[in-house]
């Protein structure tokens, strides 16, 4: 959500910034802009895509070695040229780019108006830069000091970069609740919301912590706290490869990432499980193993697709480890005064590790004494740093806004956790555990087989691309998959879709079924198979169009369904790793056929870093 790129060094700044903004397009945005120091402090911004900004810059002298750029996802003020970032201060001497929300901006704005400041936009960010200018003018202090003092006045979340006319070699940045990373090159520095714009130039980065300021001036990096305490930068080496953020010959990042799942699932279990030697271990759990074994309750907090992975984990942990599990929307959890004790374990799941609601939920749980365990995909992310322990999913960068490989990687890691806890608690027999390990090792190969259904699913997509509604049904382990399938279709094709437990169909949704209603039924062979057969019959009796995902070799449901997608057989607890694959492909192809922007769906952001 929103994207920041800034550069100072020996290169031309504008091309580096524009390329970086394109790398951040996956985060979701509605406008883009740059501020460049080339003789004077100049801002160029445009509603729409980075390509439109790039076109607007044609013929303009953008020469310069310091600058910053931004992609905006509207919060305060509609998407337009004026509300796009960067923003000048009233004098035009200072500029800001800002991710986040300043909650007390209205009160600050009124005070600044009374002091003579004027505003052109509807944004809270323009208030921020005028506050900085007001402090600088009245306190006669340096730009970094003015920024530091301003941070004491604002309430909310922010990642900012500030550039001033009279400080032509200086970038000032700060963060609280919104990610910001500093890239360190040879005689050059980069700032960005994440590492994707940086990796082409350097693999050495510093992740800023909350309430830290970074000042880059004349080739030196200085990091201080909001209280002006100097910090020693912790330089990390990125493992990301440049090719991992390229499309690699695929039409869209989403399709590439769907097809990367055999690898991402394998990478998520690599080193943690070897069935042949009955090796099952996760470093993040080892230190807190006793707490997991003795836990009275596990609470999972997440949003969106990660919440669906958490629902799968509820089935897995209760099945394997016999510990009660509650799965909570992070956005609701923190507002209902939840009962949390030091005996609870809270698992926070987030692809980016920056989801604002999930971060707030885990901070609340931490304040109540609970043990906090994080599962995320981004090394050095806020959740990774805020939790007591955790596990990375090793899915590699996910650029498509609609999560695909993140889901299966999360489910893989959660499956391993459930197996480890179940084993340590003595709730899962050794023979069953070994069988599950062998079967889990075979999942990447079975996902490859499921991906071979791509052409068949494309044909089914052609039939239903103009539908206005979809219903997704599943039972047991496949119920969360039904929810995830419906979410994917909504996200990228803009077709209304709902996921339901199949048995709940009779409690309302069955009223919607007619000859125009496509119903996707996840009907693999499992403990509730006979029940799902009855549900299919109920849909067909009302002339609904059934698209059935079934276990290879099934003959019963194919005789009833209008369209059948066969996937390999596997153990019931592992089925979500396979049954979700055709649903991802179905939503992808329908969206492409409808002419939708698959990688950057309207109104959506990859990482929701504001509440």
XYZ file of C-alpha atoms in Angstrom:
611
model
C 0.000 0.000 0.000
C 1.728 3.137 -1.285
C 5.349 2.934 -2.310
C 8.453 4.971 -1.526
C 11.698 5.172 -3.494
C 14.498 7.680 -2.942
C 18.054 7.910 -4.196
C 21.227 9.916 -3.662
C 24.519 9.084 -5.310
C 26.486 9.174 -8.546
C 23.715 7.904 -10.855
C 20.980 9.907 -12.510
C 18.293 9.816 -9.842
C 15.166 9.982 -12.001
C 15.636 6.700 -13.934
C 16.479 4.859 -10.695
C 13.358 6.252 -9.014
C 11.023 5.548 -11.943
C 12.299 1.980 -12.242
C 11.905 1.561 -8.492
C 8.319 2.836 -8.593
C 7.547 0.266 -11.281
C 8.974 -2.427 -9.012
C 6.545 -1.249 -6.320
C 3.457 -1.163 -8.544
C 2.349 -4.486 -7.085
C 1.601 -2.738 -3.796
C -1.404 -1.007 -5.347
C -1.732 2.713 -6.105
C -3.740 5.370 -7.952
C -1.180 8.116 -8.643
C 2.564 8.637 -8.817
C 5.099 11.423 -8.544
C 8.740 12.376 -8.147
C 10.661 15.208 -6.525
C 14.063 15.989 -8.005
C 16.812 18.372 -7.038
C 18.054 19.751 -10.346
C 18.956 23.360 -9.795
C 15.841 23.767 -7.703
C 13.439 21.451 -5.911
C 10.978 20.318 -8.591
C 7.926 18.079 -8.224
C 6.231 16.189 -11.047
C 3.159 14.067 -10.319
C 0.251 12.480 -12.105
C -2.922 10.571 -11.399
C -2.743 7.082 -12.882
C 0.077 4.672 -13.532
C 3.832 5.203 -13.359
C 3.896 4.914 -17.146
C 1.736 8.049 -17.361
C 4.113 9.908 -15.062
C 7.036 8.691 -17.152
C 5.337 9.992 -20.312
C 4.702 13.362 -18.645
C 8.423 13.641 -17.856
C 9.423 13.270 -21.508
C 11.159 16.426 -22.697
C 11.661 17.750 -19.150
C 15.169 18.233 -17.770
C 15.311 15.665 -14.992
C 19.077 15.702 -14.576
C 20.132 15.328 -10.961
C 21.629 12.919 -8.485
C 19.158 13.164 -5.628
C 15.414 12.682 -5.587
C 12.450 10.693 -4.323
C 9.323 9.105 -5.755
C 5.993 7.813 -4.532
C 3.024 5.724 -5.572
C -0.104 6.716 -3.648
C -3.062 4.634 -2.506
C -5.687 7.198 -1.562
C -6.700 7.611 2.077
C -7.317 11.333 2.620
C -8.566 12.959 -0.582
C -9.609 11.456 -3.891
C -7.050 10.231 -6.439
C -5.984 13.221 -8.564
C -2.888 15.179 -9.581
C -3.111 17.563 -6.618
C -3.418 14.877 -3.947
C -0.623 12.802 -5.481
C 2.740 12.850 -3.709
C 5.253 14.455 -3.283
C 3.901 17.537 -1.505
C 5.565 20.905 -1.077
C 5.508 22.895 2.142
C 3.822 26.313 1.928
C 7.105 28.005 1.001
C 7.972 25.395 -1.589
C 11.349 24.885 0.057
C 10.689 21.388 1.467
C 8.970 18.315 -0.002
C 7.669 15.088 1.506
C 6.546 11.637 0.463
C 4.523 9.755 3.058
C 3.020 6.329 3.550
C 0.549 5.889 6.395
C -2.129 7.955 8.106
C -1.754 10.926 10.455
C -4.744 10.589 12.739
C -4.563 14.075 14.284
C -3.997 15.869 10.978
C -7.231 17.914 11.218
C -6.270 19.548 14.522
C -2.715 20.166 13.307
C -3.997 21.626 10.049
C -6.207 24.132 11.844
C -3.280 25.300 14.000
C -1.056 25.656 10.936
C -3.712 27.623 9.037
C -3.908 30.021 11.971
C -0.134 30.463 11.668
C -0.420 31.365 7.999
C 0.252 28.088 6.244
C -1.770 27.333 3.123
C -2.828 23.982 1.703
C -3.448 22.851 -1.856
C -4.401 19.214 -1.281
C -6.832 17.272 0.899
C -4.084 15.042 2.275
C -2.772 14.541 5.784
C 0.721 14.367 4.259
C 0.710 18.051 3.313
C -0.066 18.809 6.960
C 2.998 16.778 7.955
C 5.399 18.747 5.733
C 3.994 22.103 6.839
C 4.396 21.047 10.460
C 8.051 20.267 9.743
C 8.516 23.634 8.053
C 6.785 25.465 10.894
C 9.059 23.851 13.486
C 12.156 24.499 11.383
C 11.297 28.158 10.871
C 10.348 28.922 14.441
C 13.036 26.851 16.132
C 15.820 27.843 13.687
C 16.935 24.224 13.656
C 18.300 21.826 11.035
C 16.005 19.817 8.778
C 16.682 16.492 10.610
C 15.963 18.164 13.942
C 12.717 19.659 12.612
C 11.619 16.230 11.371
C 12.517 14.652 14.715
C 10.534 17.228 16.657
C 7.575 16.873 14.298
C 7.422 13.160 15.034
C 6.567 14.018 18.627
C 3.512 15.965 17.423
C 1.937 13.513 14.979
C -0.283 10.573 15.926
C -0.602 7.672 13.537
C 1.552 5.660 11.157
C 4.177 6.905 8.769
C 7.129 6.207 6.558
C 8.425 9.506 5.242
C 11.259 10.917 3.181
C 11.937 14.656 3.214
C 13.993 16.695 0.756
C 14.838 20.420 1.113
C 15.933 23.073 -1.346
C 18.724 24.301 0.913
C 20.032 20.810 1.707
C 20.762 19.533 -1.817
C 22.735 16.451 -0.711
C 20.509 15.360 2.162
C 17.630 12.904 2.529
C 15.816 12.615 5.849
C 13.619 9.567 6.485
C 11.634 8.172 9.396
C 9.205 5.390 10.125
C 6.573 4.230 12.542
C 4.228 1.406 11.620
C 5.033 1.553 7.904
C 8.092 -0.191 6.428
C 11.201 1.602 5.215
C 14.510 0.091 4.179
C 17.856 1.774 3.442
C 20.013 0.307 0.683
C 23.766 0.882 0.982
C 25.759 0.923 -2.247
C 29.187 2.103 -3.348
C 28.987 5.836 -2.775
C 25.191 5.806 -3.043
C 22.119 5.217 -0.912
C 18.592 4.073 -1.614
C 15.391 4.288 0.394
C 12.346 2.153 -0.364
C 9.228 0.598 1.095
C 10.729 -2.829 0.511
C 13.800 -4.337 -1.084
C 12.454 -4.844 -4.615
C 13.646 -1.460 -5.989
C 17.044 -1.887 -4.329
C 18.158 -5.405 -5.205
C 19.321 -4.428 -8.705
C 21.957 -2.126 -7.197
C 22.961 -3.575 -3.825
C 22.211 -6.460 -1.500
C 23.197 -4.625 1.687
C 20.296 -3.035 3.542
C 19.294 -1.593 6.890
C 15.674 -2.014 8.027
C 14.583 1.000 10.025
C 12.773 0.330 13.285
C 9.769 2.250 14.558
C 10.571 5.788 15.762
C 13.938 5.808 13.996
C 15.213 8.575 11.703
C 17.743 8.025 8.948
C 19.725 11.008 7.713
C 21.764 10.563 4.543
C 24.076 13.531 4.023
C 27.225 13.900 1.953
C 27.712 10.141 1.650
C 27.139 9.326 5.323
C 24.257 7.449 6.990
C 23.214 8.502 10.490
C 20.382 6.715 12.320
C 18.858 8.098 15.491
C 15.818 7.472 17.629
C 13.023 9.987 18.066
C 14.783 10.913 21.337
C 17.967 11.714 19.348
C 19.924 8.678 20.543
C 22.430 7.564 17.920
C 21.984 3.981 16.674
C 24.479 1.592 15.120
C 23.016 0.452 11.790
C 22.509 -3.306 11.517
C 23.406 -4.113 7.920
C 21.731 -7.215 6.485
C 22.545 -9.030 3.268
C 19.581 -9.687 0.980
C 19.142 -13.214 -0.358
C 16.664 -12.093 -3.021
C 17.670 -12.558 -6.665
C 16.732 -10.005 -9.330
C 15.104 -12.659 -11.522
C 12.681 -13.491 -8.704
C 10.940 -10.146 -9.217
C 10.750 -10.458 -13.017
C 7.939 -12.192 -14.922
C 10.216 -14.826 -16.386
C 8.265 -15.196 -19.640
C 4.819 -15.432 -18.027
C 2.089 -13.012 -19.074
C 1.430 -12.000 -15.479
C 3.167 -12.276 -12.126
C 0.117 -14.069 -10.746
C 0.407 -16.894 -13.284
C 4.152 -17.148 -12.658
C 3.542 -17.390 -8.925
C 0.826 -20.030 -9.324
C 3.295 -22.126 -11.296
C 6.069 -21.519 -8.746
C 4.139 -23.357 -6.039
C 5.844 -26.761 -6.379
C 9.115 -24.951 -5.637
C 7.768 -22.610 -2.928
C 6.089 -25.490 -1.060
C 9.291 -27.501 -1.243
C 11.368 -24.532 -0.056
C 8.986 -23.992 2.860
C 9.628 -27.502 4.167
C 13.273 -27.777 3.090
C 15.537 -28.589 6.028
C 12.566 -28.813 8.356
C 11.329 -32.271 7.362
C 12.979 -35.370 5.910
C 10.586 -38.312 5.924
C 13.247 -40.954 5.261
C 15.000 -40.192 8.563
C 11.864 -39.027 10.419
C 13.489 -35.622 10.789
C 10.912 -33.018 11.791
C 12.167 -29.768 13.310
C 11.600 -26.044 13.065
C 14.176 -23.721 14.575
C 11.627 -21.063 15.501
C 9.654 -23.514 17.628
C 12.563 -25.183 19.393
C 13.091 -22.499 22.060
C 9.341 -22.241 22.747
C 8.546 -25.936 22.364
C 7.564 -26.309 26.007
C 5.116 -23.405 25.746
C 3.489 -24.951 22.680
C 3.206 -28.307 24.429
C 1.619 -26.771 27.511
C -0.520 -24.183 25.701
C -4.149 -24.071 26.821
C -5.181 -22.232 23.674
C -3.718 -21.010 20.400
C -5.097 -17.844 18.837
C -4.387 -17.171 15.170
C -4.672 -13.577 13.937
C -4.530 -12.676 10.269
C -6.308 -10.902 7.412
C -7.510 -11.957 3.968
C -5.791 -14.969 2.438
C -3.629 -15.389 5.548
C -6.830 -15.688 7.591
C -7.925 -18.547 5.341
C -4.568 -20.257 5.907
C -5.218 -19.791 9.618
C -8.568 -21.578 9.266
C -6.783 -24.551 7.711
C -4.366 -24.440 10.652
C -7.281 -24.588 13.081
C -8.288 -27.953 11.626
C -4.656 -29.135 11.555
C -3.672 -28.160 15.110
C -6.871 -29.366 16.722
C -6.651 -32.614 14.730
C -2.955 -33.343 15.319
C -2.195 -31.659 18.656
C -5.630 -31.493 20.373
C -5.163 -27.867 21.448
C -8.142 -25.490 21.117
C -7.604 -22.964 18.353
C -9.379 -19.681 17.640
C -8.920 -17.904 14.328
C -9.516 -14.172 14.467
C -9.679 -11.354 11.974
C -6.846 -9.159 13.196
C -8.895 -6.069 12.341
C -11.633 -7.113 14.792
C -9.530 -8.843 17.430
C -7.946 -5.690 18.811
C -11.211 -3.803 19.152
C -13.289 -6.225 21.175
C -11.277 -6.366 24.402
C -10.259 -10.024 23.931
C -9.445 -12.306 26.851
C -5.752 -13.174 26.575
C -3.467 -14.684 29.198
C 0.171 -15.622 29.501
C -0.856 -19.235 28.862
C -1.975 -18.391 25.325
C 0.091 -18.561 22.181
C -0.825 -16.069 19.474
C 0.236 -16.885 15.921
C 0.287 -13.893 13.574
C 0.235 -14.718 9.860
C 1.105 -12.174 7.172
C 2.719 -12.526 3.758
C 4.392 -9.138 3.917
C 4.962 -9.067 7.661
C 3.737 -5.466 7.588
C -0.073 -5.826 7.809
C -1.114 -2.984 10.122
C -4.074 -4.734 11.768
C -2.088 -7.904 12.388
C 0.785 -5.924 13.887
C -1.617 -4.076 16.177
C -3.253 -7.367 17.229
C 0.038 -8.996 18.156
C 1.145 -5.909 20.092
C -2.088 -6.128 22.100
C -1.525 -9.831 22.751
C 2.071 -9.168 23.751
C 0.935 -6.552 26.263
C -1.258 -9.236 27.896
C 1.701 -11.582 28.343
C 0.934 -14.063 25.550
C 3.726 -15.745 23.609
C 3.789 -14.302 20.076
C 4.763 -16.450 17.090
C 5.009 -14.960 13.600
C 4.677 -16.537 10.186
C 5.643 -14.285 7.302
C 7.470 -14.267 3.994
C 9.656 -11.172 4.229
C 12.940 -11.262 6.123
C 13.379 -8.252 8.388
C 9.696 -7.285 8.253
C 7.936 -5.660 11.202
C 6.158 -8.842 12.319
C 9.402 -10.813 12.099
C 11.019 -8.283 14.422
C 8.067 -7.873 16.800
C 7.399 -11.545 17.593
C 9.058 -13.742 20.230
C 9.768 -16.411 17.631
C 8.537 -17.446 14.227
C 9.037 -19.092 10.876
C 9.596 -17.756 7.377
C 7.629 -19.316 4.556
C 10.438 -19.080 1.969
C 7.979 -18.531 -0.873
C 10.169 -15.882 -2.482
C 8.841 -12.458 -3.500
C 5.137 -12.432 -4.352
C 4.408 -9.530 -6.691
C 0.812 -10.290 -7.725
C -1.620 -8.541 -5.391
C -3.779 -11.671 -5.129
C -1.822 -14.114 -2.960
C -1.355 -17.592 -4.386
C 1.974 -19.137 -3.462
C 1.846 -17.280 -0.147
C -1.259 -19.265 0.806
C 0.204 -22.689 0.048
C 3.520 -21.762 1.675
C 1.699 -20.632 4.822
C -0.367 -23.822 4.905
C 2.811 -25.864 4.447
C 4.523 -24.198 7.410
C 1.381 -24.430 9.534
C 1.106 -28.130 8.698
C 4.666 -28.690 9.894
C 3.934 -26.767 13.093
C 0.816 -28.846 13.769
C 2.759 -32.061 13.182
C 5.602 -30.973 15.472
C 3.281 -29.931 18.312
C 1.180 -33.075 17.902
C 4.275 -35.231 18.045
C 5.703 -33.484 21.116
C 2.366 -33.751 22.909
C 2.109 -37.433 22.056
C -1.203 -36.882 20.278
C -0.176 -38.299 16.945
C 1.016 -41.869 16.465
C 4.517 -42.393 15.113
C 3.244 -44.438 12.157
C 0.663 -41.790 11.253
C 3.241 -39.041 11.577
C 5.628 -40.858 9.251
C 2.827 -41.426 6.744
C 1.974 -37.726 6.799
C 5.614 -36.784 6.302
C 5.922 -39.068 3.290
C 2.708 -37.683 1.831
C 3.726 -34.067 2.469
C 7.002 -34.673 0.645
C 4.990 -35.795 -2.391
C 2.846 -32.646 -2.484
C 5.153 -30.563 -4.735
C 5.027 -33.289 -7.393
C 1.245 -33.546 -7.062
C 0.915 -29.774 -7.387
C 2.865 -30.034 -10.654
C 0.291 -32.585 -11.840
C -2.564 -30.294 -10.820
C -0.977 -27.431 -12.772
C -1.182 -29.538 -15.918
C -4.943 -28.908 -15.785
C -4.331 -25.318 -16.865
C -5.673 -25.733 -20.426
C -8.795 -27.562 -19.238
C -9.484 -24.872 -16.655
C -9.028 -22.206 -19.321
C -11.827 -23.848 -21.324
C -14.131 -23.882 -18.282
C -13.266 -20.220 -17.650
C -14.433 -19.316 -21.141
C -17.877 -20.707 -20.321
C -18.286 -18.709 -17.090
C -16.341 -15.488 -17.730
C -19.552 -13.461 -18.028
C -21.205 -14.791 -14.875
C -22.232 -12.171 -12.327
C -22.187 -14.429 -9.242
C -20.383 -17.556 -8.054
C -20.925 -19.834 -5.073
C -18.066 -21.913 -3.616
C -18.801 -24.872 -1.353
C -16.528 -27.076 0.724
C -16.548 -29.164 3.891
C -13.951 -29.781 6.575
C -10.436 -28.967 5.414
C -11.859 -27.779 2.101
C -14.153 -25.157 3.627
C -11.310 -22.588 3.987
C -10.340 -23.427 0.401
C -13.861 -22.503 -0.721
C -13.449 -19.152 1.022
C -10.077 -18.628 -0.617
C -11.390 -19.559 -4.077
C -14.223 -17.056 -3.746
C -11.838 -14.348 -2.540
C -9.499 -14.877 -5.498
C -12.374 -14.513 -7.974
C -13.632 -11.337 -6.280
C -10.195 -9.800 -6.068
C -9.125 -10.049 -9.671
C -12.247 -10.511 -11.829
C -14.667 -8.291 -9.847
C -17.319 -11.023 -9.939
C -19.357 -11.344 -6.758
C -18.521 -14.679 -5.138
C -19.210 -16.262 -1.774
C -17.651 -19.230 -0.040
C -19.729 -21.367 2.333
C -19.519 -24.591 4.287
C -21.487 -26.922 2.024
C -23.966 -27.861 4.754
C -24.806 -24.170 5.280
C -26.139 -23.921 1.747
C -29.578 -24.994 2.978
C -29.546 -22.189 5.540
C -29.834 -19.413 2.997
C -27.596 -19.518 -0.086
C -29.674 -22.244 -1.736
C -32.220 -19.505 -2.489
C -29.737 -18.037 -4.979
C -29.307 -21.179 -7.042
C -30.805 -21.311 -10.527
C -29.615 -22.147 -14.021
C -27.480 -18.997 -14.098
C -25.553 -19.678 -10.864
C -22.153 -21.396 -11.217
C -21.405 -23.431 -8.086
C -17.828 -24.555 -7.471
C -17.887 -27.616 -5.216
C -14.668 -28.945 -3.700
C -15.678 -32.586 -3.528
C -12.524 -34.597 -2.966
C -12.626 -38.020 -1.332
C -12.541 -37.436 2.416
C -14.473 -38.161 5.612
C -17.414 -36.008 4.497
C -17.555 -37.235 0.898
C -21.057 -38.724 1.104
C -22.361 -35.448 2.499
C -20.845 -33.425 -0.309
C -22.452 -35.796 -2.836
C -25.815 -34.863 -1.335
C -24.962 -31.178 -1.639
C -24.158 -31.577 -5.332
C -27.495 -33.318 -5.855
C -29.267 -30.423 -4.119
C -27.611 -27.921 -6.447
C -28.442 -29.936 -9.560
C -32.055 -30.335 -8.450
C -32.297 -26.536 -8.678
C -30.581 -26.382 -12.095
C -27.349 -24.895 -10.767
C -24.207 -25.285 -12.889
C -21.727 -27.430 -10.944
C -17.963 -27.158 -11.374
C -16.606 -29.996 -9.239
C -13.045 -30.410 -8.001
C -12.754 -34.145 -7.360
C -10.170 -36.783 -6.526
C -8.663 -38.481 -9.541
C -10.622 -41.626 -10.435
C -13.883 -40.554 -8.794
C -16.930 -41.676 -10.793
C -19.845 -40.666 -8.576
C -19.679 -36.864 -8.637
C -18.519 -36.642 -12.272
C -21.778 -38.336 -13.236
C -23.692 -35.397 -11.713
C -21.476 -32.354 -12.294
C -21.472 -30.181 -15.403
C -17.701 -29.698 -15.329
C -15.112 -31.828 -13.520
C -11.545 -31.017 -12.489
C -9.603 -34.053 -11.241
C -6.680 -33.579 -8.870
C -4.327 -36.192 -7.367
C -5.287 -38.071 -4.230
C -3.636 -37.165 -0.933
C -4.239 -37.348 2.813
C -7.275 -35.359 3.906
C -5.333 -32.845 6.047
C -3.063 -32.035 3.093
C -5.831 -31.637 0.526
C -5.991 -27.797 0.719
C -2.507 -27.683 -0.814
C -3.923 -29.346 -3.931
C -7.572 -28.338 -4.083
C -6.743 -24.626 -4.088
C -4.657 -24.887 -7.283
C -7.539 -25.211 -9.806
C -9.420 -22.407 -8.012
C -6.436 -20.094 -8.436
C -6.223 -20.939 -12.133
C -9.986 -20.542 -12.612
C -10.011 -17.045 -11.155
C -6.884 -16.089 -13.096
C -8.227 -17.128 -16.486
C -11.675 -15.628 -15.911
C -10.056 -12.317 -14.956
C -7.796 -12.313 -18.017
C -10.751 -13.081 -20.292
C -12.672 -10.188 -18.730
C -9.790 -7.825 -19.485
C -8.989 -7.165 -15.820
C -5.630 -6.017 -14.502
C -4.719 -9.313 -12.873
C -1.556 -8.245 -11.063
C -2.902 -4.893 -9.882
C -6.660 -5.183 -9.267
C -8.544 -1.960 -8.751
C -8.725 -0.536 -5.222
C -6.454 -3.241 -3.788
C -3.000 -3.054 -2.269
C -0.590 -5.926 -1.774
C 0.361 -4.914 1.726
C -2.250 -3.135 3.837
C -0.027 -0.993 6.035
C -2.738 1.431 7.205
C -5.765 0.578 9.308
